[in-house]
Short mmCIF file of N, CA and C in Angstrom, two decimals:
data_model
loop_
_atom_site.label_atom_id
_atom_site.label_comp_id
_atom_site.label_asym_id
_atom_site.label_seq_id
_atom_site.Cartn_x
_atom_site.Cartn_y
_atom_site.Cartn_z
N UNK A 120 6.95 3.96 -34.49
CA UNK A 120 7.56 3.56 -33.23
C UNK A 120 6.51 2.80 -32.42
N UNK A 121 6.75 1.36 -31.90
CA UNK A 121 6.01 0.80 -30.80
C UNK A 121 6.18 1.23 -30.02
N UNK A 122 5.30 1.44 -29.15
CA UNK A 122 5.13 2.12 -27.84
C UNK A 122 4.75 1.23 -26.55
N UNK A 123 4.90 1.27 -25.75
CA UNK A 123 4.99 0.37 -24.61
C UNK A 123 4.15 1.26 -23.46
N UNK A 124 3.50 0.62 -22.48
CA UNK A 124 3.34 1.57 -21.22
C UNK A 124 4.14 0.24 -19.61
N UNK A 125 5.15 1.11 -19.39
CA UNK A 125 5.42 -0.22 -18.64
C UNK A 125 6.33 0.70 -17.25
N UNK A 126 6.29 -0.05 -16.18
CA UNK A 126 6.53 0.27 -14.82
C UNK A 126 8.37 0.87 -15.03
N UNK A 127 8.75 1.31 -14.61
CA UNK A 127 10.33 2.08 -13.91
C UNK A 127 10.88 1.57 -12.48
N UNK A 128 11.52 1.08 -12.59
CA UNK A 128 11.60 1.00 -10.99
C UNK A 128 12.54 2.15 -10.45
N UNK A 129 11.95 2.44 -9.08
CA UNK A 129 12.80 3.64 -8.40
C UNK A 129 12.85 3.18 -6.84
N UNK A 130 13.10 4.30 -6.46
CA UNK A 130 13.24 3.66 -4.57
C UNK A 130 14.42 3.20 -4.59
N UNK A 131 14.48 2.60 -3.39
CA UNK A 131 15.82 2.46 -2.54
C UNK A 131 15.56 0.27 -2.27
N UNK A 132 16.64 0.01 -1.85
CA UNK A 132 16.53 -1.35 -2.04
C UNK A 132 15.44 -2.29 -1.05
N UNK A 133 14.55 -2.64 -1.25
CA UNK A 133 13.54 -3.61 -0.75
C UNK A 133 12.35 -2.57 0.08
N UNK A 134 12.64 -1.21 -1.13
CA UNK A 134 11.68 -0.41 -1.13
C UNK A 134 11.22 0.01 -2.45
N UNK A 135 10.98 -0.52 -2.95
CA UNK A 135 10.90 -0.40 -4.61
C UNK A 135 9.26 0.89 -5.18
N UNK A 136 9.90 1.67 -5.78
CA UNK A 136 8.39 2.62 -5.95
C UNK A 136 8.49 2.71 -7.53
N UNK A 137 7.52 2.37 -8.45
CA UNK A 137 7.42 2.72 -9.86
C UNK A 137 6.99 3.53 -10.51
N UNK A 138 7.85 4.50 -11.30
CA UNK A 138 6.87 5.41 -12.28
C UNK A 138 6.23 4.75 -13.38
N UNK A 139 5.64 4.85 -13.66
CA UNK A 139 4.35 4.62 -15.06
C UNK A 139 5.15 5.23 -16.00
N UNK A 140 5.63 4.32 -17.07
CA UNK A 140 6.01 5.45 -18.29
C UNK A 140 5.46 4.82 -19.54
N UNK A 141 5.51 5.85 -20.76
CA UNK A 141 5.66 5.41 -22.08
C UNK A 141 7.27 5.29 -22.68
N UNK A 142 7.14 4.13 -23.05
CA UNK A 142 8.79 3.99 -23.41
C UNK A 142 8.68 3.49 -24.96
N UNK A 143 9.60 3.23 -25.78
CA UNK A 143 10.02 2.53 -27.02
C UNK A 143 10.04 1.03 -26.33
N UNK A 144 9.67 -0.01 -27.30
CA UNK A 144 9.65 -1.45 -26.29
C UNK A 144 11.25 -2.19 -26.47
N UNK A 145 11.76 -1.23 -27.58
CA UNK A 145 12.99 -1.36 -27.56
C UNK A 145 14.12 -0.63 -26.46
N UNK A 146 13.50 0.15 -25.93
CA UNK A 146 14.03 0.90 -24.38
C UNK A 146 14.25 -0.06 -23.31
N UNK A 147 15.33 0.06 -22.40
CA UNK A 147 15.56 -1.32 -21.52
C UNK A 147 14.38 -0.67 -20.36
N UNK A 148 14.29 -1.05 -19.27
CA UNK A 148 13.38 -1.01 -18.28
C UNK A 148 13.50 0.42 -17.52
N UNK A 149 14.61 0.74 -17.36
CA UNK A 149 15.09 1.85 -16.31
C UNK A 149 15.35 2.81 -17.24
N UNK A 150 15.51 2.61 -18.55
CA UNK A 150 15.99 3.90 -20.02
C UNK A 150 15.27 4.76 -20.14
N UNK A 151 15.42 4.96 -21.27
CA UNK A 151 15.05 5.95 -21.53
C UNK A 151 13.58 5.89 -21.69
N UNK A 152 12.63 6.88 -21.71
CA UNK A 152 11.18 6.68 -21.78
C UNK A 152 10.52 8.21 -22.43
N UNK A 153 9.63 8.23 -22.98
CA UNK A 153 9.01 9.14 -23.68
C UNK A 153 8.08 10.26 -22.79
N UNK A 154 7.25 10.21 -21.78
CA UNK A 154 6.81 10.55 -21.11
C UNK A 154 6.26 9.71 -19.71
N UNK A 155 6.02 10.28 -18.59
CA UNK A 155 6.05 9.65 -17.20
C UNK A 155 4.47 10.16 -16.84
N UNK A 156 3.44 8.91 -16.88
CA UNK A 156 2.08 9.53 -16.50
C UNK A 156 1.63 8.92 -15.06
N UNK A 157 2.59 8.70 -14.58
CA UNK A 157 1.85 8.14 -12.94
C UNK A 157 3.10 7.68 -12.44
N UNK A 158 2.78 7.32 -11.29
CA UNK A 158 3.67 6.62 -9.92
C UNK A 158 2.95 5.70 -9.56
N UNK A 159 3.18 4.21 -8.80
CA UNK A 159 2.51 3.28 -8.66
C UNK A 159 3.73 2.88 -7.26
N UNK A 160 3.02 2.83 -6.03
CA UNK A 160 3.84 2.23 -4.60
C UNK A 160 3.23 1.53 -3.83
N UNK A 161 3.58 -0.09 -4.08
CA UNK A 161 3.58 -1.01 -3.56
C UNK A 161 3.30 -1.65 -2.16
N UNK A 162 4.08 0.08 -1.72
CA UNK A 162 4.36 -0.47 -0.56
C UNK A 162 3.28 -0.22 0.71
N UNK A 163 2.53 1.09 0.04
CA UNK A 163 1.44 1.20 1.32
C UNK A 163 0.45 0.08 0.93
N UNK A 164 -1.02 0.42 2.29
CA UNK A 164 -1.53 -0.48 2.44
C UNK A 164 -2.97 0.45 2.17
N UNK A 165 -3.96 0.58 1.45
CA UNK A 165 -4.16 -0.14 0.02
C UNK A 165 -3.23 0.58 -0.70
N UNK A 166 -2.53 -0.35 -2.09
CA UNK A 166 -1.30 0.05 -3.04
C UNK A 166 -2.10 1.36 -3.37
N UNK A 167 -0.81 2.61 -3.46
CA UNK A 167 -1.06 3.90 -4.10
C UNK A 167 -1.10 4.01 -5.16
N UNK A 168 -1.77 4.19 -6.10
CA UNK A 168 -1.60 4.79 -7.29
C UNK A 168 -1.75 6.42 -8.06
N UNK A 169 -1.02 7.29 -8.19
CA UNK A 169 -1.32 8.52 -8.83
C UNK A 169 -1.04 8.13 -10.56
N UNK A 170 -2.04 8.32 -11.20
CA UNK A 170 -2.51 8.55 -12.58
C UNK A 170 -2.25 9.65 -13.30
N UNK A 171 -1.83 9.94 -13.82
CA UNK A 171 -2.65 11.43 -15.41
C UNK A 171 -3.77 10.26 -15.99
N UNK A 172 -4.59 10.37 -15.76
CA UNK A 172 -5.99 9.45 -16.55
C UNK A 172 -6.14 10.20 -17.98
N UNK A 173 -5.82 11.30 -18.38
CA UNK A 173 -5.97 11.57 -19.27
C UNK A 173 -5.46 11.14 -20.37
N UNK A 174 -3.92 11.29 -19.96
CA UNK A 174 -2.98 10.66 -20.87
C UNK A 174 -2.74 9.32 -21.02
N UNK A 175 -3.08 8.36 -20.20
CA UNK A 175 -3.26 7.23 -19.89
C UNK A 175 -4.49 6.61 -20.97
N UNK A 176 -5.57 7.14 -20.60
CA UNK A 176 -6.61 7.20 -21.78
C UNK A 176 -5.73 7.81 -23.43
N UNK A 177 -5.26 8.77 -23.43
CA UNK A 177 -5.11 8.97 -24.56
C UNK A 177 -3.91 7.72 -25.48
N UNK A 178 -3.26 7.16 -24.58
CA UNK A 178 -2.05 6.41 -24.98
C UNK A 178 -2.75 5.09 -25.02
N UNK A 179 -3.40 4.59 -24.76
CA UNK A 179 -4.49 3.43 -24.23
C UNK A 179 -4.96 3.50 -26.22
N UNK A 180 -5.78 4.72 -25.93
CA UNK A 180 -6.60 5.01 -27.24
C UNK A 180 -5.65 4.60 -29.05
N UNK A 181 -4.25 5.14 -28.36
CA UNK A 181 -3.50 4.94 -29.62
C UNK A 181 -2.50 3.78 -29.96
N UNK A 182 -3.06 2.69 -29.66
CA UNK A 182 -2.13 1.86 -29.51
C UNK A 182 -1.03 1.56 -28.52
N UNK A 183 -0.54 2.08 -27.71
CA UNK A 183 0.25 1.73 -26.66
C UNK A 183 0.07 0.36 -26.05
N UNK A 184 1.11 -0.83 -26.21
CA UNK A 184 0.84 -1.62 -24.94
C UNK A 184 1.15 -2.14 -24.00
N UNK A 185 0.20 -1.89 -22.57
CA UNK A 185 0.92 -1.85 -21.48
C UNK A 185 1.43 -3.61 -21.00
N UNK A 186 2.48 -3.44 -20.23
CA UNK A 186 2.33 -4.55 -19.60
C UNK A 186 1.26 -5.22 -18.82
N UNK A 187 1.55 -6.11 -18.45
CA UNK A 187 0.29 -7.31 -17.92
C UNK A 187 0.38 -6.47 -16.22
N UNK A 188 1.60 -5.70 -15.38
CA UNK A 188 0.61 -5.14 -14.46
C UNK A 188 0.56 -3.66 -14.35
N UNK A 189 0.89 -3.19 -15.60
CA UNK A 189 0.27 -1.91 -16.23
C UNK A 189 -0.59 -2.24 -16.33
N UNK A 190 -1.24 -2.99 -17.17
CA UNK A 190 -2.87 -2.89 -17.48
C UNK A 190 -3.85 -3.30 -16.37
N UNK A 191 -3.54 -4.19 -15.81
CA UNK A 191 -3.87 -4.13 -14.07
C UNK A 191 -4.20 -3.15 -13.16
N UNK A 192 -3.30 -2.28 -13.62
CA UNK A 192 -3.29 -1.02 -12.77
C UNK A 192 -4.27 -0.37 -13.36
N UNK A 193 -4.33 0.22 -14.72
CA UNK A 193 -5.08 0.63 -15.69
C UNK A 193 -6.68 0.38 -15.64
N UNK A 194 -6.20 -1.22 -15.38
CA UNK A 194 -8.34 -1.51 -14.95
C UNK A 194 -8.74 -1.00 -14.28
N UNK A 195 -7.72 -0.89 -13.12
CA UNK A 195 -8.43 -1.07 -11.88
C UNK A 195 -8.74 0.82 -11.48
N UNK A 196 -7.84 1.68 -12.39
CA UNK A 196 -8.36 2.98 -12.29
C UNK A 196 -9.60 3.14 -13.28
N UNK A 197 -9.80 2.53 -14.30
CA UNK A 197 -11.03 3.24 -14.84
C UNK A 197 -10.76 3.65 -16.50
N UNK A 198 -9.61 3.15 -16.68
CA UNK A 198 -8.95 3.62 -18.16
C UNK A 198 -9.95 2.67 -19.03
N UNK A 199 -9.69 1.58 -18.98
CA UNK A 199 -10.19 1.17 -19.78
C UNK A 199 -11.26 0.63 -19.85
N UNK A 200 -12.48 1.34 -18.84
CA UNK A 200 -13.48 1.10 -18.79
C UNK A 200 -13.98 2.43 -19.72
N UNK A 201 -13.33 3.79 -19.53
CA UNK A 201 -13.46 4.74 -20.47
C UNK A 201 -13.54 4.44 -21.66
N UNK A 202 -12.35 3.69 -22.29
CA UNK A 202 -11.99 3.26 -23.37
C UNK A 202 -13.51 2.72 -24.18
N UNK A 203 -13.86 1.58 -23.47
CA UNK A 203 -15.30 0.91 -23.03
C UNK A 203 -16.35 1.74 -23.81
N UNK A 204 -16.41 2.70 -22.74
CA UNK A 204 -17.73 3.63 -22.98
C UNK A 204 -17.13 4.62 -24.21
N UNK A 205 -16.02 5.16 -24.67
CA UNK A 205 -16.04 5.81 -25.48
C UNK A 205 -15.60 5.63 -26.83
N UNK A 206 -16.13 4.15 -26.69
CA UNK A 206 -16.16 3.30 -28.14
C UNK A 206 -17.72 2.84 -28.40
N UNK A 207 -18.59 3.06 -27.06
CA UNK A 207 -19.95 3.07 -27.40
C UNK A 207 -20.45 4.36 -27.54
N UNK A 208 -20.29 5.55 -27.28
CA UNK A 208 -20.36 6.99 -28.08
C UNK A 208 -20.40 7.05 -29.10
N UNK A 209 -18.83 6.76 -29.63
CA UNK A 209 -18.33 6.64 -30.90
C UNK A 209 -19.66 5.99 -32.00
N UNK A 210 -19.47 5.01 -31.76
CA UNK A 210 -20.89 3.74 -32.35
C UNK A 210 -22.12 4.56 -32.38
N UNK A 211 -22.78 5.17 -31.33
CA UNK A 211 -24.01 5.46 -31.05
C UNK A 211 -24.82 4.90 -30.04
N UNK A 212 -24.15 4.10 -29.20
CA UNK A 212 -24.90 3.24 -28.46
C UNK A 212 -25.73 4.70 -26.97
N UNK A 213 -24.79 5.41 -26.71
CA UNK A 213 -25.08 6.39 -25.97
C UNK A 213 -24.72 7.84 -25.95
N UNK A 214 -24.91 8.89 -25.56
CA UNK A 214 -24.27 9.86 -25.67
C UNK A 214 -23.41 10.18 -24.52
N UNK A 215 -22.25 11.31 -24.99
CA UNK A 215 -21.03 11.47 -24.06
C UNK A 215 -21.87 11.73 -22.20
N UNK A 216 -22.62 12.58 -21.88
CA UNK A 216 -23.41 12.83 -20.57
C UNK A 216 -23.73 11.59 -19.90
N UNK A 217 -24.54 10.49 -20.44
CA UNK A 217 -24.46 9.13 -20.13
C UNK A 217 -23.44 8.21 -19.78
N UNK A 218 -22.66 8.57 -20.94
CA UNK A 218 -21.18 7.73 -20.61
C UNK A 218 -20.04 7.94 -19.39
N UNK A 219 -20.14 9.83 -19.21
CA UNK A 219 -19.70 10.34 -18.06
C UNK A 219 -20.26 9.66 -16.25
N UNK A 220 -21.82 9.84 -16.84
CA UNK A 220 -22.67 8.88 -15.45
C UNK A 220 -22.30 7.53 -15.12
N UNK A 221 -22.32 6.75 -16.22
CA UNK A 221 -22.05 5.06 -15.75
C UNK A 221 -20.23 5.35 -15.01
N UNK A 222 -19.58 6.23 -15.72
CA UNK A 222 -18.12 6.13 -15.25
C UNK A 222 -18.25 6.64 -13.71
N UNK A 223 -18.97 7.73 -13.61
CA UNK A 223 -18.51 8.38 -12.36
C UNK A 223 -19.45 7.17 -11.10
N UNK A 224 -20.48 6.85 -11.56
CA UNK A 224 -20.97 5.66 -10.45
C UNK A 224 -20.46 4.43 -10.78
N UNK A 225 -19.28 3.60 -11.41
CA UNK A 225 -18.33 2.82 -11.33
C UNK A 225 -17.28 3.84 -10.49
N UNK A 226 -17.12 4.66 -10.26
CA UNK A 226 -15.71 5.09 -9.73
C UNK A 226 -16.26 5.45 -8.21
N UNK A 227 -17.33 5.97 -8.13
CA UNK A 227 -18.34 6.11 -6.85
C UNK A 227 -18.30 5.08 -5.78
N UNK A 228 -18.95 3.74 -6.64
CA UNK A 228 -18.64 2.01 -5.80
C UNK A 228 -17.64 2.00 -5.81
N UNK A 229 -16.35 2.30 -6.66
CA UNK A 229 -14.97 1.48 -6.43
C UNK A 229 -14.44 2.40 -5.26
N UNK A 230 -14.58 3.77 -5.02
CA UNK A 230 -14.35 4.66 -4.09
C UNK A 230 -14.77 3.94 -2.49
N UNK A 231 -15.96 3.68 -2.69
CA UNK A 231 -16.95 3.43 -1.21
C UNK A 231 -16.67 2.04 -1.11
N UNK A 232 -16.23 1.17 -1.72
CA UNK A 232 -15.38 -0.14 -1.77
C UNK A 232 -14.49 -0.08 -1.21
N UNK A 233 -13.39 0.61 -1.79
CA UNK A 233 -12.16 0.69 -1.11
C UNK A 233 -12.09 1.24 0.70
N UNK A 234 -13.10 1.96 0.58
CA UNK A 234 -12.63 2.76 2.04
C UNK A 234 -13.33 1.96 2.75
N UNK A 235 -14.74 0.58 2.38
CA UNK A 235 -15.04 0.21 3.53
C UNK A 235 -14.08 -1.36 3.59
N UNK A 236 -13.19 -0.99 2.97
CA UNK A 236 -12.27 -2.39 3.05
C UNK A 236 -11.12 -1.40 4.28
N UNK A 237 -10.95 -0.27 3.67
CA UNK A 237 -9.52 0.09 4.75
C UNK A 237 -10.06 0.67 6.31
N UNK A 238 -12.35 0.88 6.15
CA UNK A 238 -12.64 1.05 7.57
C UNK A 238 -12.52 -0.76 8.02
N UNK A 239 -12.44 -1.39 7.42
CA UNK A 239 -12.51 -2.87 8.24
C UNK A 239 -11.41 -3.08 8.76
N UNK A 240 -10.07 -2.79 8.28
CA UNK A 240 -8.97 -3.27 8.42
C UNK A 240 -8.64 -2.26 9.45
N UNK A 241 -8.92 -1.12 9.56
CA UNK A 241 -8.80 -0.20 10.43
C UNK A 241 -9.66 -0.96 12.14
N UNK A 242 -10.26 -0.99 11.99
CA UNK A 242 -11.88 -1.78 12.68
C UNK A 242 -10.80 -3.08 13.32
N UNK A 243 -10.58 -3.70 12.85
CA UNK A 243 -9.61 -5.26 13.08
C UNK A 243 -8.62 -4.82 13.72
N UNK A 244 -7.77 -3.85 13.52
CA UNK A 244 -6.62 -3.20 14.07
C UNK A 244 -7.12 -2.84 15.40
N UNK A 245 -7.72 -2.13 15.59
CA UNK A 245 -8.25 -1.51 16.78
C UNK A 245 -9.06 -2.80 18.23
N UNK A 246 -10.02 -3.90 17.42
CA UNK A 246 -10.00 -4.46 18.04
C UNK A 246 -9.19 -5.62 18.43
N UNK A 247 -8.23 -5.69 17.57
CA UNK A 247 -6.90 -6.66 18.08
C UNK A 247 -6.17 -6.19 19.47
N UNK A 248 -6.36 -4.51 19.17
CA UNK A 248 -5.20 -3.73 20.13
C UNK A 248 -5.88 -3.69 21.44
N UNK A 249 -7.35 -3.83 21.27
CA UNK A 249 -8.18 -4.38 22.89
C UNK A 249 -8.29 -5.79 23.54
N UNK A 250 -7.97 -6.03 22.43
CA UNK A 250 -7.90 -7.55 22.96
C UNK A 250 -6.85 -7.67 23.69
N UNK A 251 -5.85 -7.39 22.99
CA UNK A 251 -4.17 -7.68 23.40
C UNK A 251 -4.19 -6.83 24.96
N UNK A 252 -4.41 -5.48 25.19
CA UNK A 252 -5.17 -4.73 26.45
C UNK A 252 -5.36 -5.60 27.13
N UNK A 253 -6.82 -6.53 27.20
CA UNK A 253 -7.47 -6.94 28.44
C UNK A 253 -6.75 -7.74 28.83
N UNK A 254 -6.02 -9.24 27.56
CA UNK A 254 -5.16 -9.77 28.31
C UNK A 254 -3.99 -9.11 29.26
N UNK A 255 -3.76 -8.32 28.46
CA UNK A 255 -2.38 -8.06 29.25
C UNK A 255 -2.77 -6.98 31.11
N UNK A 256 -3.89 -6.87 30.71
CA UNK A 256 -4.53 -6.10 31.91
C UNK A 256 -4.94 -7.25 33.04
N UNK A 257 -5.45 -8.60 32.39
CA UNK A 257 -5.45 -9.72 33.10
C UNK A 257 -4.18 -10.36 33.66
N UNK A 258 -2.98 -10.59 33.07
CA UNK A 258 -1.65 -11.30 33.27
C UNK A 258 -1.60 -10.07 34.21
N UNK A 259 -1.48 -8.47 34.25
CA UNK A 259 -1.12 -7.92 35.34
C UNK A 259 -1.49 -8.26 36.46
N UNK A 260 -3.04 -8.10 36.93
CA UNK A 260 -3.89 -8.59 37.90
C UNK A 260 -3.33 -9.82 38.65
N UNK A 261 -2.93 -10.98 37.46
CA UNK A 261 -2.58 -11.72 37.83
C UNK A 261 -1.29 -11.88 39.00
N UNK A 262 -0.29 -11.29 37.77
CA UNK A 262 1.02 -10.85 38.82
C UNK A 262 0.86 -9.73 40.28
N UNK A 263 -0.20 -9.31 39.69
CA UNK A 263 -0.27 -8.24 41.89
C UNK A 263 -0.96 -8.96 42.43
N UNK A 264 -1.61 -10.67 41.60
CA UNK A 264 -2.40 -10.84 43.03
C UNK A 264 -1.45 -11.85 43.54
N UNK A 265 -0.52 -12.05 43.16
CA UNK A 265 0.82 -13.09 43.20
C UNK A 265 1.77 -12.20 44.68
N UNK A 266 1.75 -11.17 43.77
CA UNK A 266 3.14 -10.31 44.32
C UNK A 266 2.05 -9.93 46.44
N UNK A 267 0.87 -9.40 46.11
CA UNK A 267 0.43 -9.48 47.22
C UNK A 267 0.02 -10.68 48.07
N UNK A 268 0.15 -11.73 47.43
CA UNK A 268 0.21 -12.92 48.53
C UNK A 268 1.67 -13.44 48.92
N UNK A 269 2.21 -13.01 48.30
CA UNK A 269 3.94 -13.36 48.61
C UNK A 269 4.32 -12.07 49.95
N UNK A 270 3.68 -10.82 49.46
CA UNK A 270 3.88 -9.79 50.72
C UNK A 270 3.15 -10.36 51.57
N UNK A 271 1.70 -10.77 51.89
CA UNK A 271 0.93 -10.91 52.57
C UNK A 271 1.92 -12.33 53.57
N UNK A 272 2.42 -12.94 52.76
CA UNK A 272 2.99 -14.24 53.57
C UNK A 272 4.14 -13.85 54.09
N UNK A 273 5.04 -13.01 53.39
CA UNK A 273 6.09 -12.16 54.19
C UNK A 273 5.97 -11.40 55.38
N UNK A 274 4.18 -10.73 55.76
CA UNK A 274 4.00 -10.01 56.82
C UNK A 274 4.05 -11.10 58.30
N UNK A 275 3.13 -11.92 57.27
CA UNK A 275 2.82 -13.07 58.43
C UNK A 275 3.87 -13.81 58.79
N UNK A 276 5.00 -13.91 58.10
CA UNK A 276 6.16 -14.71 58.66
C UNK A 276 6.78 -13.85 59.84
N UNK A 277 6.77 -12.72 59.16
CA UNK A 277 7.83 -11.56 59.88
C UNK A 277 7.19 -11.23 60.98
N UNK A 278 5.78 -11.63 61.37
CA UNK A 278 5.07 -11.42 62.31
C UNK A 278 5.18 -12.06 63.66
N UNK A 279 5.37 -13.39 62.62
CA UNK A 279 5.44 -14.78 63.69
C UNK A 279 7.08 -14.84 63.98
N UNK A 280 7.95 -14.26 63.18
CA UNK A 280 9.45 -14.04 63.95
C UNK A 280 9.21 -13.06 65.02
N UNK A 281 8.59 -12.22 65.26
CA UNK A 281 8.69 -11.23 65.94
C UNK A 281 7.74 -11.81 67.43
N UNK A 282 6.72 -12.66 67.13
CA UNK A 282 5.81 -13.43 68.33
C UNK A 282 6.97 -14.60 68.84
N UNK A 283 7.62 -15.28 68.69
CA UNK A 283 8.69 -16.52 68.69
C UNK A 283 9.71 -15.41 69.89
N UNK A 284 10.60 -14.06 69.75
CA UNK A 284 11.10 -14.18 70.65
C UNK A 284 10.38 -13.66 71.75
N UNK A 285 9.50 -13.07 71.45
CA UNK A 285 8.63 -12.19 72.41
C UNK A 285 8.59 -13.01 73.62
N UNK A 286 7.97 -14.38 72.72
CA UNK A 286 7.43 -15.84 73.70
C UNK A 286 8.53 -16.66 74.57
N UNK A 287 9.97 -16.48 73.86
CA UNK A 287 11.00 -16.85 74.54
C UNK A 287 11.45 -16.45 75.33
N UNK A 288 11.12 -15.28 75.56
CA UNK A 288 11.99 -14.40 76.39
C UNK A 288 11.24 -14.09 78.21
N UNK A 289 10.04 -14.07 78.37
CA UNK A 289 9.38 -14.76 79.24
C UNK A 289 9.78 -16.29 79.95
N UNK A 290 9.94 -16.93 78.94
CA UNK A 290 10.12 -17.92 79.66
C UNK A 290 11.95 -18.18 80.00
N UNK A 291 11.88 -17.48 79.66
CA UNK A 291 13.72 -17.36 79.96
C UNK A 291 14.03 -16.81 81.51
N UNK A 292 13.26 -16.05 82.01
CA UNK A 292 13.39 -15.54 83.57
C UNK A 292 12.72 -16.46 84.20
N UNK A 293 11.82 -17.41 84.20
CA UNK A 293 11.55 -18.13 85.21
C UNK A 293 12.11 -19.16 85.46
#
């Protein structure tokens, strides 16, 4: 049996969330499938991925092949960098303790990568939302110093109506 590793689609409409499966490549997309080793969602911000790395590795190892953004996904967790290192074991190039080290400080940088990409974007967010603040703290200012010269000219009108009959009315008895 060929084996496939290829996305599911699930979710709700123009919310689309994928399970990871092993399927027959003769299986239509949404069919039937052999086992389900991850979830993959699109939709947050950085894309989620939950793995079984194990099985992923093990299906990797036996021929399985994934689609073009299965295997995408696959790089970018570390599968087949395993694969990598545990075909240089195999050989002799290193032993398994070594091979564990280079993986876990590739997964270390890709870890401290990721989070100082989502502290930046976090960082950008925050100072957008001050920015947007001062203006809008300025356009206020603006409008009370508006609204108090419009009162201020209202006092003074209402002032000078009130001096006008004062002044008339004097001269009305003589």
């Amino acid at each position: 049996m060929a084996t496939k590793i290829r996305l599911q689609r699930g979710g709700r409409k123009g919310y689309a969330v994928y399970r990871i499966v092993i399927a027959d490549v003769r299986a239509p997309r949404d069919g039937k499938f052999t086992e389900k080793i991850g979830v993959y969602n699109p939709n947050t911000n950085p894309v989620s991925v939950e793995l079984n790395f194990e099985r992923a590795l093990y299906w990797v190892e036996n021929g399985a092949q994934p689609t073009d953004t299965v295997r995408t996904i696959l790089k970018n967790e570390g599968v087949y960098l395993m694969k990598h290192l545990k075909g240089g074991v195999k050989k002799g190039a290193f032993d398994e303790a070594a091979a564990q080290a280079k993986f876990d400080a590739w997964k270390n940088a890709k870890v401290s990568g990721n989070q100082a990409v989502i502290d930046a974007a976090a960082k950008a967010k925050k100072e957008a939302a001050a920015k947007n603040l001062e203006a809008e703290k300025q356009i206020n200012a603006a409008i009370a110093k508006k609204v108090a010269d419009k009162k201020a000219a209202a006092a003074v009108a209402a002032a000078e109506a009130e001096a006008a009959p004062a002044e008339e009315t004097p001269a009305e008895e003589a």
